[in-house]
């Protein structure tokens, strides 16, 4: 690949503006959820295996979503849609269940009460992520614009 080709295709693959902020927030949430789930599982997994397993699942979803948002290929774009859609479904399902049947989640998860322990960021973030993905599809393969 020549230098001129690199200059033409390089910037199209970079994320800027609100996309960078979105990736940063996903990264921070990935770290927070990973740390939280690790501590919960190590300290008291037997107290709330469902809640703590869901926190670990949320951490994995945030990690994969962060990577998928950074990568600008068609495959990673589809992975981003899947993980962010799964995240939204998880937040809505766990959030609703934690309100309807609090006995299920006596110990909080990242997604309990729609992410209230994280300032409702887990509820808002997938909506912003989906909006951003819809507005920034990957460049077609072979495109040099």
PDB file of C-alpha atoms in Angstrom:
ATOM      1  CA  UNK A   1       0.000   0.000   0.000  1.00  0.00           C
ATOM      2  CA  UNK A   2       1.436   3.392  -0.965  1.00  0.00           C
ATOM      3  CA  UNK A   3       1.572   6.398   1.314  1.00  0.00           C
ATOM      4  CA  UNK A   4      -1.155   8.115  -0.724  1.00  0.00           C
ATOM      5  CA  UNK A   5      -3.426   5.096  -0.298  1.00  0.00           C
ATOM      6  CA  UNK A   6      -2.758   5.013   3.448  1.00  0.00           C
ATOM      7  CA  UNK A   7      -3.654   8.689   3.755  1.00  0.00           C
ATOM      8  CA  UNK A   8      -6.867   8.130   1.827  1.00  0.00           C
ATOM      9  CA  UNK A   9      -8.061   5.081   3.763  1.00  0.00           C
ATOM     10  CA  UNK A  10      -6.535   5.779   7.200  1.00  0.00           C
ATOM     11  CA  UNK A  11      -8.780   8.595   8.441  1.00  0.00           C
ATOM     12  CA  UNK A  12     -11.954   6.789   7.312  1.00  0.00           C
ATOM     13  CA  UNK A  13     -11.081   3.996   9.734  1.00  0.00           C
ATOM     14  CA  UNK A  14     -10.458   6.297  12.688  1.00  0.00           C
ATOM     15  CA  UNK A  15     -13.150   7.130  15.188  1.00  0.00           C
ATOM     16  CA  UNK A  16     -13.510  10.769  16.157  1.00  0.00           C
ATOM     17  CA  UNK A  17     -15.829  13.098  18.026  1.00  0.00           C
ATOM     18  CA  UNK A  18     -18.697  11.513  19.896  1.00  0.00           C
ATOM     19  CA  UNK A  19     -17.500   8.080  18.765  1.00  0.00           C
ATOM     20  CA  UNK A  20     -14.342   8.488  20.838  1.00  0.00           C
ATOM     21  CA  UNK A  21     -16.374   9.530  23.854  1.00  0.00           C
ATOM     22  CA  UNK A  22     -18.675   6.549  23.363  1.00  0.00           C
ATOM     23  CA  UNK A  23     -15.696   4.183  23.192  1.00  0.00           C
ATOM     24  CA  UNK A  24     -14.153   5.781  26.280  1.00  0.00           C
ATOM     25  CA  UNK A  25     -17.363   5.357  28.281  1.00  0.00           C
ATOM     26  CA  UNK A  26     -17.692   1.740  27.120  1.00  0.00           C
ATOM     27  CA  UNK A  27     -14.076   1.166  28.153  1.00  0.00           C
ATOM     28  CA  UNK A  28     -14.602   2.650  31.605  1.00  0.00           C
ATOM     29  CA  UNK A  29     -17.797   0.647  32.057  1.00  0.00           C
ATOM     30  CA  UNK A  30     -15.954  -2.506  30.936  1.00  0.00           C
ATOM     31  CA  UNK A  31     -13.295  -1.911  33.597  1.00  0.00           C
ATOM     32  CA  UNK A  32     -15.860  -1.082  36.285  1.00  0.00           C
ATOM     33  CA  UNK A  33     -18.057  -4.092  35.518  1.00  0.00           C
ATOM     34  CA  UNK A  34     -15.045  -6.406  35.331  1.00  0.00           C
ATOM     35  CA  UNK A  35     -13.720  -5.181  38.670  1.00  0.00           C
ATOM     36  CA  UNK A  36     -17.109  -5.367  40.320  1.00  0.00           C
ATOM     37  CA  UNK A  37     -17.876  -8.869  39.071  1.00  0.00           C
ATOM     38  CA  UNK A  38     -14.407 -10.138  39.984  1.00  0.00           C
ATOM     39  CA  UNK A  39     -14.726  -8.875  43.561  1.00  0.00           C
ATOM     40  CA  UNK A  40     -18.296 -10.183  43.872  1.00  0.00           C
ATOM     41  CA  UNK A  41     -17.402 -13.633  42.564  1.00  0.00           C
ATOM     42  CA  UNK A  42     -14.235 -13.976  44.654  1.00  0.00           C
ATOM     43  CA  UNK A  43     -15.781 -12.702  47.888  1.00  0.00           C
ATOM     44  CA  UNK A  44     -19.296 -14.120  47.934  1.00  0.00           C
ATOM     45  CA  UNK A  45     -20.327 -16.003  44.811  1.00  0.00           C
ATOM     46  CA  UNK A  46     -22.474 -18.415  46.857  1.00  0.00           C
ATOM     47  CA  UNK A  47     -24.545 -15.497  48.213  1.00  0.00           C
ATOM     48  CA  UNK A  48     -25.906 -14.492  44.805  1.00  0.00           C
ATOM     49  CA  UNK A  49     -24.638 -16.627  41.926  1.00  0.00           C
ATOM     50  CA  UNK A  50     -27.221 -15.299  39.443  1.00  0.00           C
ATOM     51  CA  UNK A  51     -26.554 -11.643  40.176  1.00  0.00           C
ATOM     52  CA  UNK A  52     -22.786 -12.032  40.184  1.00  0.00           C
ATOM     53  CA  UNK A  53     -22.800 -14.115  37.010  1.00  0.00           C
ATOM     54  CA  UNK A  54     -24.882 -11.437  35.309  1.00  0.00           C
ATOM     55  CA  UNK A  55     -22.349  -8.810  36.388  1.00  0.00           C
ATOM     56  CA  UNK A  56     -19.596 -10.929  34.816  1.00  0.00           C
ATOM     57  CA  UNK A  57     -21.670 -11.330  31.646  1.00  0.00           C
ATOM     58  CA  UNK A  58     -22.183  -7.564  31.512  1.00  0.00           C
ATOM     59  CA  UNK A  59     -18.425  -7.088  31.832  1.00  0.00           C
ATOM     60  CA  UNK A  60     -17.778  -9.406  28.876  1.00  0.00           C
ATOM     61  CA  UNK A  61     -20.434  -7.613  26.821  1.00  0.00           C
ATOM     62  CA  UNK A  62     -18.840  -4.226  27.571  1.00  0.00           C
ATOM     63  CA  UNK A  63     -15.363  -5.489  26.711  1.00  0.00           C
ATOM     64  CA  UNK A  64     -16.489  -6.953  23.375  1.00  0.00           C
ATOM     65  CA  UNK A  65     -18.581  -3.864  22.570  1.00  0.00           C
ATOM     66  CA  UNK A  66     -15.591  -1.610  23.255  1.00  0.00           C
ATOM     67  CA  UNK A  67     -13.369  -3.634  20.929  1.00  0.00           C
ATOM     68  CA  UNK A  68     -16.099  -3.792  18.286  1.00  0.00           C
ATOM     69  CA  UNK A  69     -16.569  -0.021  18.336  1.00  0.00           C
ATOM     70  CA  UNK A  70     -12.840   0.560  17.903  1.00  0.00           C
ATOM     71  CA  UNK A  71     -12.541  -1.802  14.954  1.00  0.00           C
ATOM     72  CA  UNK A  72     -13.991  -0.356  11.758  1.00  0.00           C
ATOM     73  CA  UNK A  73     -14.623  -3.458   9.670  1.00  0.00           C
ATOM     74  CA  UNK A  74     -17.938  -4.897   8.540  1.00  0.00           C
ATOM     75  CA  UNK A  75     -17.530  -7.936  10.813  1.00  0.00           C
ATOM     76  CA  UNK A  76     -16.805  -5.855  13.912  1.00  0.00           C
ATOM     77  CA  UNK A  77     -19.665  -3.535  12.972  1.00  0.00           C
ATOM     78  CA  UNK A  78     -22.057  -6.515  13.113  1.00  0.00           C
ATOM     79  CA  UNK A  79     -20.486  -7.661  16.372  1.00  0.00           C
ATOM     80  CA  UNK A  80     -20.990  -4.153  17.791  1.00  0.00           C
ATOM     81  CA  UNK A  81     -24.672  -4.219  16.818  1.00  0.00           C
ATOM     82  CA  UNK A  82     -25.103  -7.659  18.393  1.00  0.00           C
ATOM     83  CA  UNK A  83     -23.335  -6.846  21.667  1.00  0.00           C
ATOM     84  CA  UNK A  84     -24.980  -3.450  22.085  1.00  0.00           C
ATOM     85  CA  UNK A  85     -28.392  -4.921  21.257  1.00  0.00           C
ATOM     86  CA  UNK A  86     -27.758  -7.716  23.765  1.00  0.00           C
ATOM     87  CA  UNK A  87     -26.709  -5.099  26.313  1.00  0.00           C
ATOM     88  CA  UNK A  88     -29.948  -3.142  25.842  1.00  0.00           C
ATOM     89  CA  UNK A  89     -32.008  -6.319  26.131  1.00  0.00           C
ATOM     90  CA  UNK A  90     -30.104  -7.304  29.280  1.00  0.00           C
ATOM     91  CA  UNK A  91     -30.537  -3.895  30.900  1.00  0.00           C
ATOM     92  CA  UNK A  92     -34.262  -3.860  30.144  1.00  0.00           C
ATOM     93  CA  UNK A  93     -34.833  -7.460  31.252  1.00  0.00           C
ATOM     94  CA  UNK A  94     -32.720  -7.395  34.412  1.00  0.00           C
ATOM     95  CA  UNK A  95     -33.874  -3.853  35.238  1.00  0.00           C
ATOM     96  CA  UNK A  96     -37.524  -4.835  34.973  1.00  0.00           C
ATOM     97  CA  UNK A  97     -37.088  -8.112  36.866  1.00  0.00           C
ATOM     98  CA  UNK A  98     -35.166  -6.354  39.636  1.00  0.00           C
ATOM     99  CA  UNK A  99     -38.164  -4.045  40.147  1.00  0.00           C
ATOM    100  CA  UNK A 100     -40.940  -6.609  39.651  1.00  0.00           C
ATOM    101  CA  UNK A 101     -39.337  -9.382  41.726  1.00  0.00           C
ATOM    102  CA  UNK A 102     -36.622  -7.903  43.958  1.00  0.00           C
ATOM    103  CA  UNK A 103     -36.073 -11.309  45.584  1.00  0.00           C
ATOM    104  CA  UNK A 104     -34.399 -12.442  42.355  1.00  0.00           C
ATOM    105  CA  UNK A 105     -31.732  -9.772  42.733  1.00  0.00           C
ATOM    106  CA  UNK A 106     -31.176  -9.252  46.434  1.00  0.00           C
ATOM    107  CA  UNK A 107     -27.607  -8.373  45.443  1.00  0.00           C
ATOM    108  CA  UNK A 108     -27.224  -5.735  42.765  1.00  0.00           C
ATOM    109  CA  UNK A 109     -25.844  -6.351  39.302  1.00  0.00           C
ATOM    110  CA  UNK A 110     -24.525  -3.820  36.810  1.00  0.00           C
ATOM    111  CA  UNK A 111     -27.939  -3.882  35.116  1.00  0.00           C
ATOM    112  CA  UNK A 112     -30.170  -3.922  38.252  1.00  0.00           C
ATOM    113  CA  UNK A 113     -32.821  -1.210  38.305  1.00  0.00           C
ATOM    114  CA  UNK A 114     -31.719  -0.222  34.788  1.00  0.00           C
ATOM    115  CA  UNK A 115     -28.164   0.494  35.916  1.00  0.00           C
ATOM    116  CA  UNK A 116     -29.078   2.852  38.749  1.00  0.00           C
ATOM    117  CA  UNK A 117     -25.832   1.975  40.535  1.00  0.00           C
ATOM    118  CA  UNK A 118     -23.995   3.381  37.516  1.00  0.00           C
ATOM    119  CA  UNK A 119     -26.122   6.545  37.148  1.00  0.00           C
ATOM    120  CA  UNK A 120     -28.331   4.795  34.532  1.00  0.00           C
ATOM    121  CA  UNK A 121     -25.443   4.832  32.074  1.00  0.00           C
ATOM    122  CA  UNK A 122     -26.105   1.154  31.215  1.00  0.00           C
ATOM    123  CA  UNK A 123     -29.601   2.162  30.061  1.00  0.00           C
ATOM    124  CA  UNK A 124     -28.586   5.206  28.014  1.00  0.00           C
ATOM    125  CA  UNK A 125     -25.317   3.886  26.578  1.00  0.00           C
ATOM    126  CA  UNK A 126     -26.742   1.205  24.255  1.00  0.00           C
ATOM    127  CA  UNK A 127     -29.235   3.700  22.844  1.00  0.00           C
ATOM    128  CA  UNK A 128     -26.404   6.113  22.071  1.00  0.00           C
ATOM    129  CA  UNK A 129     -24.312   3.241  20.733  1.00  0.00           C
ATOM    130  CA  UNK A 130     -27.058   2.142  18.353  1.00  0.00           C
ATOM    131  CA  UNK A 131     -27.608   5.710  17.198  1.00  0.00           C
ATOM    132  CA  UNK A 132     -23.882   6.115  16.543  1.00  0.00           C
ATOM    133  CA  UNK A 133     -23.609   2.779  14.717  1.00  0.00           C
ATOM    134  CA  UNK A 134     -26.563   3.662  12.493  1.00  0.00           C
ATOM    135  CA  UNK A 135     -24.938   6.966  11.576  1.00  0.00           C
ATOM    136  CA  UNK A 136     -21.445   5.542  11.044  1.00  0.00           C
ATOM    137  CA  UNK A 137     -21.530   2.308   9.055  1.00  0.00           C
ATOM    138  CA  UNK A 138     -18.153   0.915   8.014  1.00  0.00           C
ATOM    139  CA  UNK A 139     -16.728   1.947   4.658  1.00  0.00           C
ATOM    140  CA  UNK A 140     -17.411  -0.619   1.941  1.00  0.00           C
ATOM    141  CA  UNK A 141     -14.535  -3.024   1.329  1.00  0.00           C
ATOM    142  CA  UNK A 142     -12.249  -1.696  -1.368  1.00  0.00           C
ATOM    143  CA  UNK A 143     -13.441   1.895  -0.913  1.00  0.00           C
ATOM    144  CA  UNK A 144     -10.757   4.559  -0.992  1.00  0.00           C
ATOM    145  CA  UNK A 145     -12.726   7.568   0.129  1.00  0.00           C
TER     146      UNK A 145
END
